[in-house]
Coordinates of C-alpha atoms in Angstrom, one line a residue:
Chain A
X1 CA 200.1 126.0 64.6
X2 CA 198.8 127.6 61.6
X3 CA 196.6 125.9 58.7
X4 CA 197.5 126.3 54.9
X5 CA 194.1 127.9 54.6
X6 CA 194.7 131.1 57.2
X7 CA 198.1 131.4 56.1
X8 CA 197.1 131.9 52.6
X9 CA 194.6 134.9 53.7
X10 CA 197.1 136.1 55.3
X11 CA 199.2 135.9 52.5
X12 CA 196.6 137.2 50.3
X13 CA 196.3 140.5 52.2
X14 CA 199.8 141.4 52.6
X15 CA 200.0 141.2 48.4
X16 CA 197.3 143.2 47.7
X17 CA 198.0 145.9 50.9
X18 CA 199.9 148.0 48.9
X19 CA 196.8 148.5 46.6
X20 CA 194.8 150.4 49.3
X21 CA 197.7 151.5 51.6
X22 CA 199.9 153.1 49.1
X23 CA 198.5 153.2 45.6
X24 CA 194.8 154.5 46.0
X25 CA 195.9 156.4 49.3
X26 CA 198.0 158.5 47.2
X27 CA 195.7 158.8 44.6
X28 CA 192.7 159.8 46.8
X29 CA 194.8 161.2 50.1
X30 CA 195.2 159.1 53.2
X31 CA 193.6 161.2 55.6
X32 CA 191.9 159.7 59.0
X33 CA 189.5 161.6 61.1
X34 CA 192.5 161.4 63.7
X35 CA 193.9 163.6 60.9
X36 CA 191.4 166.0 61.0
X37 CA 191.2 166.6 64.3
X38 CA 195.0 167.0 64.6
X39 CA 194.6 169.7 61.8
X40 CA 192.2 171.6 63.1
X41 CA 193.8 171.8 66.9
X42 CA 197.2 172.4 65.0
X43 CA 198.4 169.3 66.9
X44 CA 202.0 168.2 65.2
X45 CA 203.1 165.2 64.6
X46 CA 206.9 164.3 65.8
X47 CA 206.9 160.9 64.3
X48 CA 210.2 161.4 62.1
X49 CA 211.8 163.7 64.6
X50 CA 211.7 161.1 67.0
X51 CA 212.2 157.6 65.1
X52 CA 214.6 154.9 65.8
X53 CA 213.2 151.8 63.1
X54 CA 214.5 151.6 59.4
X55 CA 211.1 150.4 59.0
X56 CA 209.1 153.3 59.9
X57 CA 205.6 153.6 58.5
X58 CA 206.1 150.4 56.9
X59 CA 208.8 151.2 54.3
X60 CA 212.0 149.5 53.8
X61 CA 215.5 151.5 53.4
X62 CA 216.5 151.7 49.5
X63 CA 213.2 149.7 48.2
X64 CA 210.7 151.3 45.9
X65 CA 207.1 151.9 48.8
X66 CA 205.1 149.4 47.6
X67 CA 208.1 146.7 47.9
X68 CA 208.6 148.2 51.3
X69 CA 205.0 147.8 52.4
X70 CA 204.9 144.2 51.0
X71 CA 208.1 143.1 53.2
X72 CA 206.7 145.0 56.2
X73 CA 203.8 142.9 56.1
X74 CA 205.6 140.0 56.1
X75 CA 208.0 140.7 58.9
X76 CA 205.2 142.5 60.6
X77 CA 203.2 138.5 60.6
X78 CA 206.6 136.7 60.8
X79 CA 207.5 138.4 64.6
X80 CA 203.6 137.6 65.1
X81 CA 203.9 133.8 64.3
X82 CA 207.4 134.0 66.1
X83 CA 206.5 135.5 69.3
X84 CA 202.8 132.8 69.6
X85 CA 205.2 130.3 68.3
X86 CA 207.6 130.7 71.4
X87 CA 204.7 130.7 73.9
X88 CA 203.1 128.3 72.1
X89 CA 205.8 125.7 72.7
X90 CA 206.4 127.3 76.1
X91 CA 203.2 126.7 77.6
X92 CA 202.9 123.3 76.0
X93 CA 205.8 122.1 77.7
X94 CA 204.7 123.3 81.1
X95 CA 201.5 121.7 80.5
X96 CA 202.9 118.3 79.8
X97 CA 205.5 118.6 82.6
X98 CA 201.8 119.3 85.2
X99 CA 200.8 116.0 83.6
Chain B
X1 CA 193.0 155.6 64.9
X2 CA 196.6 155.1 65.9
X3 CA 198.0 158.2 67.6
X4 CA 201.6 159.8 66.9
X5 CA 204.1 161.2 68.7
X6 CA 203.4 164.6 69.5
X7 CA 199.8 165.0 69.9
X8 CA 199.5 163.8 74.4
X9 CA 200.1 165.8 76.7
X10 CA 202.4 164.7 79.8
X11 CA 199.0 164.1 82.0
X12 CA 197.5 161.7 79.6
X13 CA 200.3 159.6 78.6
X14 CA 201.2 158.6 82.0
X15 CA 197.5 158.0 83.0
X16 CA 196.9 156.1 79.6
X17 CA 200.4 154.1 80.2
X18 CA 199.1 153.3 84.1
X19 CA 195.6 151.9 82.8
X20 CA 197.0 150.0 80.1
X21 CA 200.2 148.9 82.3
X22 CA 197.8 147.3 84.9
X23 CA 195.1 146.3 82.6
X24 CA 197.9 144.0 80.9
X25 CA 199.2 142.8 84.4
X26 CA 195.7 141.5 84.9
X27 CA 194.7 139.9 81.5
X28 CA 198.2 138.0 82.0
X29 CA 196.8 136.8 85.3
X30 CA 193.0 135.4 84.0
X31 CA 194.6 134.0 81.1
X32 CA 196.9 132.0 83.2
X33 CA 197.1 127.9 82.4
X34 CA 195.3 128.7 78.7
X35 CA 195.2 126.0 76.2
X36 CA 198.5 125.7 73.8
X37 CA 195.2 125.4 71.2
X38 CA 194.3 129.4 72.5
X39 CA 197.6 130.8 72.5
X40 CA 197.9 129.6 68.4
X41 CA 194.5 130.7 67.4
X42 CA 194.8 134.0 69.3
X43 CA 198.5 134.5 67.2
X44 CA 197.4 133.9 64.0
X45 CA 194.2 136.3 64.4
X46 CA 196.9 138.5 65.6
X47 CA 198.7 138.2 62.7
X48 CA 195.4 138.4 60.7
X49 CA 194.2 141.9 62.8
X50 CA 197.9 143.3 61.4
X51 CA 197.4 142.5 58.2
X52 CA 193.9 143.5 57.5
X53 CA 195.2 147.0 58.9
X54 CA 197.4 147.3 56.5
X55 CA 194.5 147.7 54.3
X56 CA 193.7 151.3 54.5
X57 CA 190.9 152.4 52.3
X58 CA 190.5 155.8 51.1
X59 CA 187.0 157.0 50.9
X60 CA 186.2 159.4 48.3
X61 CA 185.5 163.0 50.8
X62 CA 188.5 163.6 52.1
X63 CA 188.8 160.6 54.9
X64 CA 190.4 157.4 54.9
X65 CA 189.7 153.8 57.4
X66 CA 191.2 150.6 58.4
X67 CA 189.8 147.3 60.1
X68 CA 190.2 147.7 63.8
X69 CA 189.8 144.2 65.1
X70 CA 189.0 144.8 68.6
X71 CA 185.6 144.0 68.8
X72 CA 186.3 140.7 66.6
X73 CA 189.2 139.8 68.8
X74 CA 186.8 140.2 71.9
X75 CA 184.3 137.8 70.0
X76 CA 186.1 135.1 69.1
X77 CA 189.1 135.1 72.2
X78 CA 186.8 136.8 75.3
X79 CA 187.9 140.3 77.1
X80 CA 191.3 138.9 78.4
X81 CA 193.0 137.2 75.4
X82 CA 191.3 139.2 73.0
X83 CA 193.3 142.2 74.5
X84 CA 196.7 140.3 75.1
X85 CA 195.6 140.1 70.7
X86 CA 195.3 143.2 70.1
X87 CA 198.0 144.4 72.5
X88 CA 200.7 141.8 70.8
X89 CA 199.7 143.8 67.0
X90 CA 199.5 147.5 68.5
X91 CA 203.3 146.8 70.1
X92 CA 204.7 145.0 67.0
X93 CA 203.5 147.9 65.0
X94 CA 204.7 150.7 67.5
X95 CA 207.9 149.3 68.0
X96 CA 209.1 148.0 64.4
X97 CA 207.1 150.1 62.4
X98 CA 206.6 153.2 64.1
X99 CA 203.1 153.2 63.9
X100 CA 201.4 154.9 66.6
X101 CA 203.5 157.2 69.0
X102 CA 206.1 155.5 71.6
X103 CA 204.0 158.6 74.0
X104 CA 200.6 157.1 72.8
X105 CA 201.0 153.2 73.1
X106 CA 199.0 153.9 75.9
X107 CA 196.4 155.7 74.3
X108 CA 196.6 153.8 71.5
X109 CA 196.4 150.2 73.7
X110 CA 193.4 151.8 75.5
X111 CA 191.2 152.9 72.9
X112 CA 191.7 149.8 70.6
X113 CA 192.9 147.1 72.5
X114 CA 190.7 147.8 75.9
X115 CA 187.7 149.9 75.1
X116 CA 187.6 148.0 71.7
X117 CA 187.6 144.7 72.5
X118 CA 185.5 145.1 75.7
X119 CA 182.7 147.4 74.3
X120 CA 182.9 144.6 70.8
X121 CA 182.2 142.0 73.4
X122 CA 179.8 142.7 75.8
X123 CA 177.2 144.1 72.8
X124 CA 177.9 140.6 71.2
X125 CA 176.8 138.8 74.5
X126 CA 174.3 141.6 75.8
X127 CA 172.6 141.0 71.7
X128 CA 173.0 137.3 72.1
X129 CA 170.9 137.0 74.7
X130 CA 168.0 139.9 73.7
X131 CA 167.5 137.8 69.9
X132 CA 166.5 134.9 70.1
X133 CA 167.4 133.0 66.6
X134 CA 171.0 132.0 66.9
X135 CA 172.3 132.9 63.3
X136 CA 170.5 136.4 63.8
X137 CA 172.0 137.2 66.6
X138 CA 175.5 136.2 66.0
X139 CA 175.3 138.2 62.8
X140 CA 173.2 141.3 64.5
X141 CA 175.8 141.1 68.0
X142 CA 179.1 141.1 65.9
X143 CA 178.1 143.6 63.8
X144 CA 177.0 146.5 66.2
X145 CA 180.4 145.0 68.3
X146 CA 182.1 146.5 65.3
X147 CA 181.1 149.3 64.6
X148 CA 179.9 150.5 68.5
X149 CA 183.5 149.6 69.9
X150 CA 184.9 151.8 66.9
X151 CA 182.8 154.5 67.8
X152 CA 183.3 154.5 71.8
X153 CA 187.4 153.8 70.7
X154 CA 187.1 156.8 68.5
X155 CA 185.6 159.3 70.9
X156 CA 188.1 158.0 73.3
X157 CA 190.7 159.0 71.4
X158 CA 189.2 162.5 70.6
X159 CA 188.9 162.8 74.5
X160 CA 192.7 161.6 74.8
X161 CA 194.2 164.2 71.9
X162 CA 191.6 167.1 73.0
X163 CA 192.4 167.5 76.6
X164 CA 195.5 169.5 76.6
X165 CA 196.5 172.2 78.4
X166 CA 198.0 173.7 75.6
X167 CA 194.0 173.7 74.4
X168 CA 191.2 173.5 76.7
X169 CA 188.5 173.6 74.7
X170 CA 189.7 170.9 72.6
X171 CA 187.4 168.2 73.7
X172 CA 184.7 169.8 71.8
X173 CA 186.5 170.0 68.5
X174 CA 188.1 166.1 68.7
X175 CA 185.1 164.3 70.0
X176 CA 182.2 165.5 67.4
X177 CA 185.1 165.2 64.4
X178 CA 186.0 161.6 65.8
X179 CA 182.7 160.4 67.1
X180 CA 180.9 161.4 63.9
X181 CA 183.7 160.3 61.7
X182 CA 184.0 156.9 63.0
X183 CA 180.0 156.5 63.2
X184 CA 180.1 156.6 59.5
X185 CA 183.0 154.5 58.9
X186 CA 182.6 151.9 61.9
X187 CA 179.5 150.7 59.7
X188 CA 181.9 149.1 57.6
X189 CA 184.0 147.8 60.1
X190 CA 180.8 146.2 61.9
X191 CA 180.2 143.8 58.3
X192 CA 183.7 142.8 58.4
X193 CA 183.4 141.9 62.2
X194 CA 179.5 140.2 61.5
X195 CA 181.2 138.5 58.3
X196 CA 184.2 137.0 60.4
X197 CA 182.3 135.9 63.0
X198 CA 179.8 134.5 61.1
X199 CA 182.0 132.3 58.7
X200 CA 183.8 130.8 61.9
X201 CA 180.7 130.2 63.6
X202 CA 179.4 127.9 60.7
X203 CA 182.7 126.4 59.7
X204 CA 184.8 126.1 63.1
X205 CA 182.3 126.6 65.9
X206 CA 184.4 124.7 68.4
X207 CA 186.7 128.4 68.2
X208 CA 183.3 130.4 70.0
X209 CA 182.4 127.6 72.7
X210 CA 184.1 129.7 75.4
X211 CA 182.3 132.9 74.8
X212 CA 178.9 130.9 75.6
X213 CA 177.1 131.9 72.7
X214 CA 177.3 129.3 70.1
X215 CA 174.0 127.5 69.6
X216 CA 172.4 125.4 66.7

């Protein structure tokens, strides 16, 4: 369903996420223009108030951040493949069951 | 671009939820008997979409950005499957990761996996037919895809988080901040998008037959 080649990209951006999401982000201060807009309407973010995932924005309980973002990737692509898997074989079988 | 918790009101999550509720309803109707072949390249661009945003890159200035994929999504799947692509990464990443507001996977579905992948689309067609050398206007049409659909997405989203009762002159804070934000930073995602598309075009063109664009 996947070839060596895309899952190797995707490989390849998951191991070097951390780099930009976590590492430079703290060094230059992730902040989106969503962010600034929020700021200056004083909107608040309830996020943390509200969550119900260990793995909320990406981290992973008990695991240094840039770990945490690495596994999140990978569980993040793994539900991906899962869930197209499923309905991959799904509608394959309905399509050879037409025929 | 994703949205929290915490920053809709009541009004706009439920009209947000209702667009992207039936707008899903319908994609799953016209993409109804798709190829096996579809359904496995539309999943592993959804899997490439979440990766790529986990890439955020902080700008030197105070901002940060990530890839969007909407508008390359649109390109290479069409309206309908390109959103059931984006829809599938903007739920996985709500859900498990908390990423984007629970309240705002409306919003959130609206501005990046609707207005994203539609706006992406139809400037890639609209610009395929205006230029006439092929490899031109692949590369021009993806790119202004890109960065347009970020731009219209981000507005959007300034609209979404700026009408409020709570403010209701908020609309003309969000939308300059967000439409001149992401006018700046959309450029880059319009390469990326141009790049993509560009690279599959050459070296799998069989993926863009469907959109009707593909020529030698």
């Amino acid at each position: 369903m996947i070839s060596a080649k895309s899952l190797i990209v995707i490989i390849v951006l998951i191991l070097i996420s951390p780099v930009f999401g976590i590492i430079l982000a703290d060094m230059v201060g992730y902040h989106e223009p969503l962010d600034v807009a929020a700021e200056l309407l004083g909107l608040k973010d309830i996020s943390e108030e509200i969550n119900w995932t260990p793995f909320f924005d990406y981290t992973v309980p008990g695991l240094p951040d840039v770990v945490g973002y690495i596994i999140s990737g990978f569980i993040g692509v793994g539900i991906i493949l899962g869930i197209g898997y499923v309905t991959y074989k799904v509608v394959g079988g309905m399509k050879r069951k037409e025929a | 671009m994703h949205i929290p918790d915490g920053f809709l009101d009541t009004v706009t999550i439920v009209v947000t939820y209702a667009i992207f509720i039936m707008y899903l309803a319908y994609s799953l109707l016209k993409t109804k008997g798709i190829s096996a072949d579809k359904i496995s390249l539309a999943t592993v661009l959804a899997a490439g979409i979440f990766a790529a945003q986990m890439l955020n890159w902080p700008l030197p200035g105070g901002t940060s950005l990530h890839f969007v994929g909407g508008a390359l999504a649109g390109i290479l799947l069409g309206p309908w499957l390109g959103f059931l692509t984006m829809f599938l990464v903007l739920f996985i990443q709500c859900i498990i990761f908390h990423d984007g507001g629970i309240t705002a996977l409306g919003a959130n579905v609206f501005n990046m996996g609707i207005i994203g992948v539609l706006v992406g689309y139809y400037i890639f067609i609209m610009t395929n037919k205006l230029v006439r050398e092929a490899r031109k206007a692949r590369i021009l049409g993806a790119f202004l895809g890109g960065w347009i659909s970020v731009v219209i997405a981000g507005i959007a989203c300034g609209l979404e988080i700026g009408f409020s009762p709570a403010c209701p002159y908020g609309v003309c804070v969000t939308v300059p901040v967000m439409g001149s934000w992401h006018a700046v930073l959309g450029v880059i995602e319009g390469i990326i998008t141009a790049l993509v598309v560009d690279y599959i075009a050459l070296k799998a063109p069989y993926i863009m037959q469907d959109v009707g664009v593909v020529r030698k």
